[in-house]
Amino acid sequence: MVVDPYYGREDLSNLCARFVSHLFACPKYPPYTASTTTSTPSPSLPHFIAYALYRTQLRPSVAFAALSLLQRLKARFPTTRGSSGYRLFITAYMIASKVICENTYSNRSWCVVAQGMFPLREVNQMERELCMYLDWELTVDLASLAKLDLVVRKEFQDYKGPRDKSEVPHRSRFFFLSFSQSPSLSTAPL
């Protein structure tokens, strides 16, 4: 029996992965770290996101709210790069769910959603840090969410990524494309 590695969420998970990778110049696979809690090879970013979408069963609007938070982070720190799209996405997705949904998951449950890639201590730290970097501005209004949904679907449906760093296209006025390292975030675990 062949298992769908996207759990029926291929389109949305690919959009989210393309957006995060484009915005923060993240690698497709995470770097190996001593904090990785499993010996199983890490999934690609789209497969990781697909599993998170499947496991949580949250509405697609929560994923787009997470992307909005990441866009806000990039706007505040335009020169930052992300070493892990996994950390960025799961943290923003967790925060978006807590802001939008009445009943949400505990941080221990988010460790399961993240496939054991991050221990509870790290999940807690990632959440605190992203909230602080965003100055606790965590809400997303419906009009902005609808606009972001349309733009991301239009701009990233078929986006394959730049062939090299000098070829990063200007996608739209919604995206911030400066990719040099920011000293303020260079040591952050996000």
Coordinates of N, CA and C in Angstrom, one line a residue:
M1 N 0.8 -1.2 0.0 CA 0.0 0.0 0.0 C 0.9 1.3 0.0
V2 N 0.6 2.1 -0.9 CA 1.4 3.4 -1.0 C 0.7 4.4 -0.2
V3 N 1.5 5.1 0.7 CA 1.0 6.1 1.6 C 1.3 7.5 1.0
D4 N 0.3 8.3 1.0 CA 0.5 9.7 0.5 C 1.3 10.5 1.4
P5 N 2.6 10.9 1.0 CA 3.4 11.6 1.9 C 2.9 13.1 2.2
Y6 N 1.9 13.5 1.5 CA 1.3 14.8 1.8 C 0.0 14.7 2.5
Y7 N -0.5 13.5 2.9 CA -1.7 13.3 3.6 C -2.9 14.1 3.0
G8 N -2.9 14.2 1.7 CA -4.0 14.9 1.1 C -3.9 16.4 1.1
R9 N -2.8 16.9 1.5 CA -2.6 18.4 1.7 C -1.4 18.9 0.9
E10 N -1.2 18.3 -0.3 CA -0.1 18.7 -1.1 C -0.1 20.1 -1.6
D11 N -1.2 20.6 -2.1 CA -1.2 22.0 -2.6 C -0.9 23.0 -1.5
L12 N -1.6 22.9 -0.3 CA -1.3 23.9 0.7 C 0.0 23.8 1.3
S13 N 0.5 22.5 1.5 CA 1.8 22.3 2.1 C 2.9 22.9 1.2
N14 N 2.8 22.6 -0.1 CA 3.8 23.2 -1.0 C 3.7 24.7 -1.1
L15 N 2.6 25.3 -1.1 CA 2.5 26.8 -1.0 C 3.2 27.3 0.2
C16 N 2.9 26.7 1.4 CA 3.5 27.2 2.6 C 5.0 27.0 2.6
A17 N 5.5 25.9 2.1 CA 6.9 25.6 2.0 C 7.6 26.6 1.1
R18 N 7.0 26.8 -0.1 CA 7.6 27.8 -1.0 C 7.7 29.2 -0.5
F19 N 6.6 29.6 0.2 CA 6.6 30.9 0.8 C 7.7 31.1 1.9
V20 N 7.8 30.1 2.8 CA 8.8 30.2 3.9 C 10.2 30.1 3.3
S21 N 10.4 29.2 2.3 CA 11.7 29.1 1.7 C 12.1 30.3 1.0
H22 N 11.1 30.9 0.3 CA 11.4 32.1 -0.5 C 11.7 33.3 0.4
L23 N 10.9 33.5 1.5 CA 11.0 34.6 2.3 C 12.3 34.6 3.2
F24 N 12.7 33.4 3.6 CA 13.8 33.3 4.5 C 15.0 32.6 4.0
A25 N 15.0 32.2 2.7 CA 16.0 31.4 2.0 C 16.4 30.2 2.9
C26 N 15.4 29.5 3.3 CA 15.6 28.3 4.1 C 16.0 27.1 3.2
P27 N 16.8 26.2 3.7 CA 17.1 24.9 3.0 C 15.9 24.0 3.0
K28 N 15.9 23.1 2.0 CA 14.8 22.1 1.9 C 14.8 21.1 3.0
Y29 N 15.9 20.8 3.5 CA 16.0 19.8 4.6 C 16.7 20.5 5.8
P30 N 16.3 20.1 7.0 CA 16.9 20.8 8.2 C 18.4 20.3 8.4
P31 N 19.2 21.2 9.0 CA 20.5 20.8 9.4 C 20.4 19.8 10.5
Y32 N 21.3 18.9 10.6 CA 21.3 17.9 11.7 C 21.7 18.7 13.0
T33 N 21.0 18.5 14.1 CA 21.4 19.1 15.3 C 21.3 18.1 16.4
A34 N 22.0 18.3 17.5 CA 22.1 17.3 18.6 C 20.7 17.3 19.3
S35 N 19.9 18.3 19.1 CA 18.6 18.3 19.8 C 17.5 17.5 19.0
T36 N 17.8 17.0 17.8 CA 16.9 16.2 17.1 C 16.6 15.0 17.9
T37 N 15.3 14.7 18.2 CA 14.9 13.7 19.1 C 14.6 12.3 18.4
T38 N 14.8 12.2 17.2 CA 14.5 11.0 16.5 C 15.7 10.6 15.5
S39 N 15.9 9.3 15.3 CA 17.0 8.9 14.4 C 16.4 8.7 13.0
T40 N 15.1 8.9 12.8 CA 14.5 8.8 11.5 C 15.0 10.0 10.6
P41 N 15.2 9.8 9.3 CA 15.6 10.9 8.5 C 14.5 12.0 8.5
S42 N 14.8 13.2 8.5 CA 13.9 14.3 8.5 C 13.1 14.4 7.1
P43 N 11.8 14.7 7.2 CA 11.1 14.8 5.9 C 11.5 16.2 5.3
S44 N 11.2 16.3 4.0 CA 11.4 17.6 3.3 C 10.4 18.6 4.0
L45 N 10.6 19.9 3.8 CA 9.8 20.9 4.4 C 8.3 20.7 3.9
P46 N 8.0 20.5 2.7 CA 6.6 20.4 2.3 C 6.0 19.1 3.0
H47 N 6.7 18.1 3.1 CA 6.1 16.9 3.8 C 5.9 17.1 5.3
F48 N 6.9 17.9 5.9 CA 6.7 18.3 7.3 C 5.5 19.1 7.5
I49 N 5.3 20.1 6.7 CA 4.1 21.0 6.8 C 2.9 20.2 6.5
A50 N 2.9 19.3 5.5 CA 1.7 18.5 5.2 C 1.3 17.7 6.4
Y51 N 2.3 17.1 7.1 CA 1.9 16.3 8.3 C 1.3 17.2 9.4
A52 N 1.9 18.4 9.6 CA 1.4 19.3 10.6 C -0.1 19.7 10.3
L53 N -0.4 19.9 9.0 CA -1.7 20.3 8.6 C -2.7 19.1 8.8
Y54 N -2.2 17.9 8.5 CA -3.0 16.7 8.6 C -3.3 16.4 10.1
R55 N -2.2 16.4 10.9 CA -2.3 16.0 12.3 C -3.2 17.0 13.1
T56 N -3.1 18.3 12.8 CA -3.9 19.2 13.6 C -5.3 19.4 13.1
Q57 N -5.6 19.1 11.8 CA -6.9 19.2 11.2 C -7.4 20.7 11.3
L58 N -6.5 21.7 11.3 CA -7.0 23.1 11.4 C -7.4 23.6 10.0
R59 N -8.2 24.6 10.0 CA -8.6 25.2 8.8 C -7.4 25.8 8.0
P60 N -7.4 25.9 6.7 CA -6.4 26.5 5.9 C -6.1 28.0 6.4
S61 N -7.1 28.6 6.9 CA -6.9 30.0 7.3 C -5.8 30.1 8.4
V62 N -5.7 29.1 9.2 CA -4.7 29.1 10.3 C -3.3 29.0 9.7
A63 N -3.1 28.2 8.6 CA -1.8 28.2 7.9 C -1.5 29.5 7.3
F64 N -2.5 30.2 6.7 CA -2.2 31.5 6.1 C -2.0 32.6 7.2
A65 N -2.6 32.4 8.4 CA -2.3 33.3 9.5 C -0.9 33.1 9.9
A66 N -0.4 31.9 9.9 CA 1.0 31.6 10.3 C 1.9 32.3 9.2
L67 N 1.6 32.2 8.0 CA 2.4 32.8 6.9 C 2.4 34.3 7.1
S68 N 1.3 34.9 7.6 CA 1.2 36.3 7.8 C 2.1 36.7 9.0
L69 N 2.2 35.9 10.0 CA 3.1 36.2 11.1 C 4.5 36.1 10.6
L70 N 4.9 35.2 9.8 CA 6.2 35.1 9.2 C 6.5 36.3 8.3
Q71 N 5.5 36.7 7.6 CA 5.7 37.9 6.7 C 6.0 39.1 7.6
R72 N 5.3 39.2 8.7 CA 5.5 40.3 9.7 C 6.9 40.3 10.3
L73 N 7.3 39.1 10.6 CA 8.7 38.9 11.1 C 9.7 39.4 10.1
K74 N 9.5 39.0 8.9 CA 10.4 39.4 7.8 C 10.4 41.0 7.6
A75 N 9.2 41.5 7.8 CA 9.1 43.0 7.7 C 9.9 43.7 8.8
R76 N 9.8 43.1 10.0 CA 10.5 43.7 11.1 C 12.0 43.5 11.0
F77 N 12.5 42.4 10.5 CA 13.9 42.1 10.3 C 14.2 41.7 8.9
P78 N 14.2 42.6 8.0 CA 14.2 42.3 6.5 C 15.5 41.6 6.1
T79 N 16.6 41.7 6.8 CA 17.8 41.0 6.3 C 18.0 39.6 6.9
T80 N 17.1 39.2 7.7 CA 17.3 37.9 8.3 C 17.1 36.7 7.4
R81 N 17.8 35.7 7.6 CA 17.6 34.4 6.9 C 17.2 33.4 7.9
G82 N 16.6 32.3 7.4 CA 16.2 31.3 8.3 C 17.0 30.0 8.1
S83 N 17.5 29.5 9.2 CA 18.3 28.2 9.0 C 17.4 27.0 9.0
S84 N 16.1 27.2 9.5 CA 15.2 26.1 9.6 C 13.8 26.6 9.3
G85 N 13.3 26.3 8.1 CA 11.9 26.6 7.8 C 11.0 25.8 8.7
Y86 N 11.5 24.6 9.2 CA 10.7 23.8 10.1 C 10.3 24.5 11.3
R87 N 11.4 25.1 12.0 CA 11.2 25.9 13.2 C 10.2 27.1 12.9
L88 N 10.5 27.8 11.9 CA 9.7 29.0 11.5 C 8.3 28.7 11.3
F89 N 8.0 27.6 10.5 CA 6.6 27.3 10.2 C 5.9 26.8 11.4
I90 N 6.5 25.8 12.1 CA 5.7 25.2 13.2 C 5.5 26.2 14.3
T91 N 6.4 27.1 14.6 CA 6.2 28.1 15.6 C 5.1 29.0 15.2
A92 N 5.1 29.5 14.0 CA 4.1 30.5 13.6 C 2.7 29.8 13.5
Y93 N 2.7 28.5 13.1 CA 1.5 27.8 13.0 C 0.9 27.5 14.4
M94 N 1.7 27.2 15.3 CA 1.3 27.0 16.7 C 0.7 28.3 17.3
I95 N 1.4 29.4 17.1 CA 0.9 30.7 17.6 C -0.4 31.1 16.9
A96 N -0.5 30.9 15.6 CA -1.7 31.3 14.8 C -2.9 30.5 15.3
S97 N -2.6 29.2 15.6 CA -3.8 28.4 16.1 C -4.2 28.8 17.5
K98 N -3.3 29.2 18.3 CA -3.6 29.7 19.7 C -4.4 31.0 19.6
V99 N -4.1 31.9 18.6 CA -4.8 33.1 18.5 C -6.2 33.0 17.9
I100 N -6.3 32.1 16.9 CA -7.5 31.9 16.1 C -8.5 30.9 16.7
C101 N -8.0 29.8 17.2 CA -8.9 28.7 17.7 C -9.2 28.8 19.2
E102 N -10.5 28.5 19.5 CA -10.9 28.5 20.9 C -10.2 27.3 21.6
N103 N -10.3 26.1 21.1 CA -9.6 25.0 21.7 C -8.4 24.7 20.9
T104 N -7.3 24.6 21.5 CA -6.0 24.4 20.8 C -5.2 23.4 21.5
Y105 N -4.1 23.1 20.9 CA -3.2 22.0 21.4 C -2.2 22.6 22.5
S106 N -1.8 21.7 23.4 CA -0.7 22.1 24.3 C 0.6 22.1 23.6
N107 N 1.6 22.7 24.2 CA 2.9 22.7 23.6 C 3.5 21.3 23.5
R108 N 3.1 20.4 24.4 CA 3.6 19.0 24.3 C 3.0 18.3 23.1
S109 N 1.7 18.7 22.8 CA 1.1 18.1 21.6 C 1.8 18.7 20.3
W110 N 2.3 19.9 20.4 CA 3.0 20.5 19.2 C 4.3 19.7 19.0
C111 N 4.9 19.2 20.0 CA 6.1 18.3 19.8 C 5.7 17.1 18.9
V112 N 4.6 16.6 19.1 CA 4.1 15.4 18.3 C 3.8 15.9 16.9
V113 N 3.1 17.0 16.8 CA 2.8 17.6 15.5 C 4.1 17.9 14.7
A114 N 5.2 18.3 15.4 CA 6.5 18.5 14.8 C 7.3 17.3 14.6
Q115 N 6.7 16.1 14.8 CA 7.3 14.8 14.5 C 8.5 14.6 15.4
G116 N 8.5 15.1 16.6 CA 9.6 14.9 17.5 C 10.9 15.6 17.2
M117 N 10.9 16.5 16.2 CA 12.1 17.2 15.8 C 12.5 18.2 16.9
F118 N 11.6 18.7 17.7 CA 12.0 19.6 18.7 C 11.4 19.2 20.1
P119 N 12.3 19.1 21.1 CA 11.8 18.8 22.5 C 10.9 19.9 23.0
L120 N 10.2 19.6 24.0 CA 9.2 20.6 24.6 C 9.9 21.9 25.0
R121 N 11.1 21.8 25.6 CA 11.9 23.0 26.0 C 12.1 23.9 24.8
E122 N 12.5 23.3 23.7 CA 12.7 24.1 22.5 C 11.4 24.7 21.9
V123 N 10.4 23.9 21.9 CA 9.1 24.4 21.4 C 8.7 25.6 22.3
N124 N 8.8 25.5 23.6 CA 8.5 26.7 24.5 C 9.3 27.9 24.2
Q125 N 10.6 27.7 24.0 CA 11.5 28.7 23.7 C 11.2 29.4 22.3
M126 N 11.0 28.6 21.3 CA 10.7 29.1 20.0 C 9.4 30.0 20.0
E127 N 8.4 29.5 20.8 CA 7.2 30.3 20.9 C 7.4 31.6 21.6
R128 N 8.1 31.6 22.7 CA 8.5 32.9 23.4 C 9.2 33.8 22.5
E129 N 10.2 33.3 21.8 CA 11.1 34.2 21.0 C 10.3 34.8 19.8
L130 N 9.5 34.0 19.1 CA 8.7 34.6 18.0 C 7.8 35.6 18.5
C131 N 7.1 35.4 19.6 CA 6.2 36.4 20.2 C 7.0 37.7 20.5
M132 N 8.1 37.5 21.1 CA 8.9 38.7 21.4 C 9.4 39.4 20.1
Y133 N 9.9 38.7 19.1 CA 10.3 39.3 17.9 C 9.2 40.0 17.2
L134 N 8.0 39.5 17.4 CA 6.8 40.2 16.8 C 6.2 41.3 17.7
D135 N 6.9 41.5 18.8 CA 6.4 42.5 19.7 C 5.0 42.2 20.2
W136 N 4.7 40.9 20.3 CA 3.4 40.4 20.7 C 2.2 40.9 19.9
E137 N 2.5 41.3 18.6 CA 1.4 41.7 17.7 C 1.1 40.4 16.9
L138 N 0.2 39.6 17.4 CA -0.1 38.3 16.9 C -1.4 38.1 16.2
T139 N -2.2 39.1 16.1 CA -3.5 39.0 15.5 C -3.4 39.3 14.0
V140 N -4.2 38.7 13.2 CA -4.3 39.0 11.7 C -5.7 39.3 11.4
D141 N -5.9 40.5 10.8 CA -7.3 40.8 10.4 C -7.7 40.1 9.2
L142 N -9.0 39.9 9.1 CA -9.6 39.1 8.0 C -9.2 39.6 6.6
A143 N -9.3 40.9 6.4 CA -9.0 41.5 5.1 C -7.5 41.2 4.7
S144 N -6.6 41.4 5.6 CA -5.2 41.1 5.3 C -5.0 39.6 5.1
L145 N -5.7 38.8 5.8 CA -5.6 37.3 5.6 C -6.1 36.9 4.2
A146 N -7.2 37.5 3.8 CA -7.8 37.2 2.5 C -6.8 37.7 1.4
K147 N -6.2 38.8 1.6 CA -5.3 39.4 0.6 C -4.1 38.5 0.5
L148 N -3.5 38.1 1.6 CA -2.4 37.2 1.6 C -2.7 35.9 1.0
D149 N -3.8 35.3 1.3 CA -4.3 34.0 0.7 C -4.2 34.1 -0.9
L150 N -4.8 35.2 -1.4 CA -4.8 35.4 -2.9 C -3.4 35.6 -3.5
V151 N -2.6 36.4 -2.8 CA -1.3 36.7 -3.3 C -0.4 35.4 -3.3
V152 N -0.5 34.7 -2.1 CA 0.4 33.5 -2.0 C 0.0 32.4 -3.0
R153 N -1.3 32.2 -3.2 CA -1.8 31.3 -4.2 C -1.4 31.7 -5.6
K154 N -1.4 33.0 -5.9 CA -1.1 33.4 -7.2 C 0.4 33.3 -7.5
E155 N 1.2 33.8 -6.5 CA 2.7 34.0 -6.7 C 3.4 32.7 -6.5
F156 N 2.9 31.7 -5.7 CA 3.7 30.6 -5.3 C 3.1 29.3 -5.8
Q157 N 2.1 29.3 -6.6 CA 1.5 28.1 -7.1 C 2.5 27.2 -7.8
D158 N 3.2 27.9 -8.7 CA 4.2 27.1 -9.5 C 5.6 27.6 -9.3
Y159 N 5.9 28.3 -8.2 CA 7.2 28.8 -7.9 C 8.2 27.7 -7.6
K160 N 9.3 27.6 -8.3 CA 10.3 26.6 -8.1 C 11.5 27.0 -7.3
G161 N 11.6 28.3 -7.1 CA 12.7 28.9 -6.3 C 13.8 29.4 -7.3
P162 N 14.6 30.2 -6.8 CA 15.7 30.8 -7.7 C 16.7 29.7 -8.0
R163 N 17.3 29.8 -9.2 CA 18.4 28.9 -9.5 C 19.7 29.2 -8.8
D164 N 19.9 30.5 -8.4 CA 21.0 30.9 -7.6 C 20.6 32.1 -6.8
K165 N 21.3 32.5 -5.8 CA 20.9 33.6 -5.0 C 20.8 35.0 -5.7
S166 N 21.5 35.1 -6.8 CA 21.5 36.4 -7.5 C 20.2 36.5 -8.4
E167 N 19.5 35.4 -8.5 CA 18.3 35.3 -9.4 C 17.0 35.3 -8.6
V168 N 17.0 35.8 -7.4 CA 15.8 35.8 -6.6 C 14.8 36.9 -7.3
P169 N 13.7 36.5 -7.7 CA 12.8 37.4 -8.4 C 12.0 38.3 -7.4
H170 N 11.7 39.4 -7.9 CA 10.8 40.3 -7.1 C 9.4 39.8 -7.3
R171 N 8.8 39.1 -6.3 CA 7.5 38.5 -6.5 C 6.3 39.5 -6.5
S172 N 6.3 40.3 -5.4 CA 5.3 41.4 -5.3 C 5.6 42.3 -4.2
R173 N 4.9 43.3 -4.0 CA 5.2 44.3 -2.9 C 5.0 43.7 -1.5
F174 N 4.4 42.5 -1.4 CA 4.1 41.9 -0.1 C 5.3 41.1 0.4
F175 N 6.4 40.9 -0.4 CA 7.4 40.1 0.1 C 8.7 40.9 0.2
F176 N 9.5 40.5 1.2 CA 10.7 41.3 1.5 C 11.9 40.4 1.2
L177 N 12.8 40.8 0.3 CA 13.7 39.9 -0.4 C 15.2 40.2 -0.1
S178 N 15.5 40.8 1.0 CA 16.9 41.0 1.4 C 17.4 39.8 2.2
F179 N 18.5 39.2 1.7 CA 18.9 37.9 2.3 C 20.2 38.0 3.0
S180 N 20.7 39.1 3.4 CA 22.0 39.1 4.2 C 21.6 38.8 5.6
Q181 N 22.6 38.3 6.3 CA 22.4 37.9 7.7 C 22.2 39.1 8.6
S182 N 21.2 39.0 9.5 CA 20.9 40.0 10.5 C 21.6 39.7 11.8
P183 N 22.4 40.5 12.4 CA 23.0 40.2 13.7 C 22.0 40.0 14.8
S184 N 20.9 40.7 14.7 CA 19.9 40.6 15.8 C 19.2 39.2 15.8
L185 N 19.2 38.5 14.7 CA 18.6 37.2 14.7 C 19.5 36.0 14.4
S186 N 20.8 36.3 14.2 CA 21.7 35.3 13.7 C 21.9 34.1 14.7
T187 N 21.7 34.4 16.0 CA 21.9 33.3 16.9 C 20.6 32.8 17.4
A188 N 19.5 33.3 17.0 CA 18.2 32.8 17.4 C 17.9 31.4 16.9
P189 N 17.3 30.6 17.7 CA 17.0 29.2 17.3 C 15.9 29.1 16.3
L190 N 15.2 30.1 16.0 CA 14.1 30.0 15.0 C 14.6 29.6 13.7

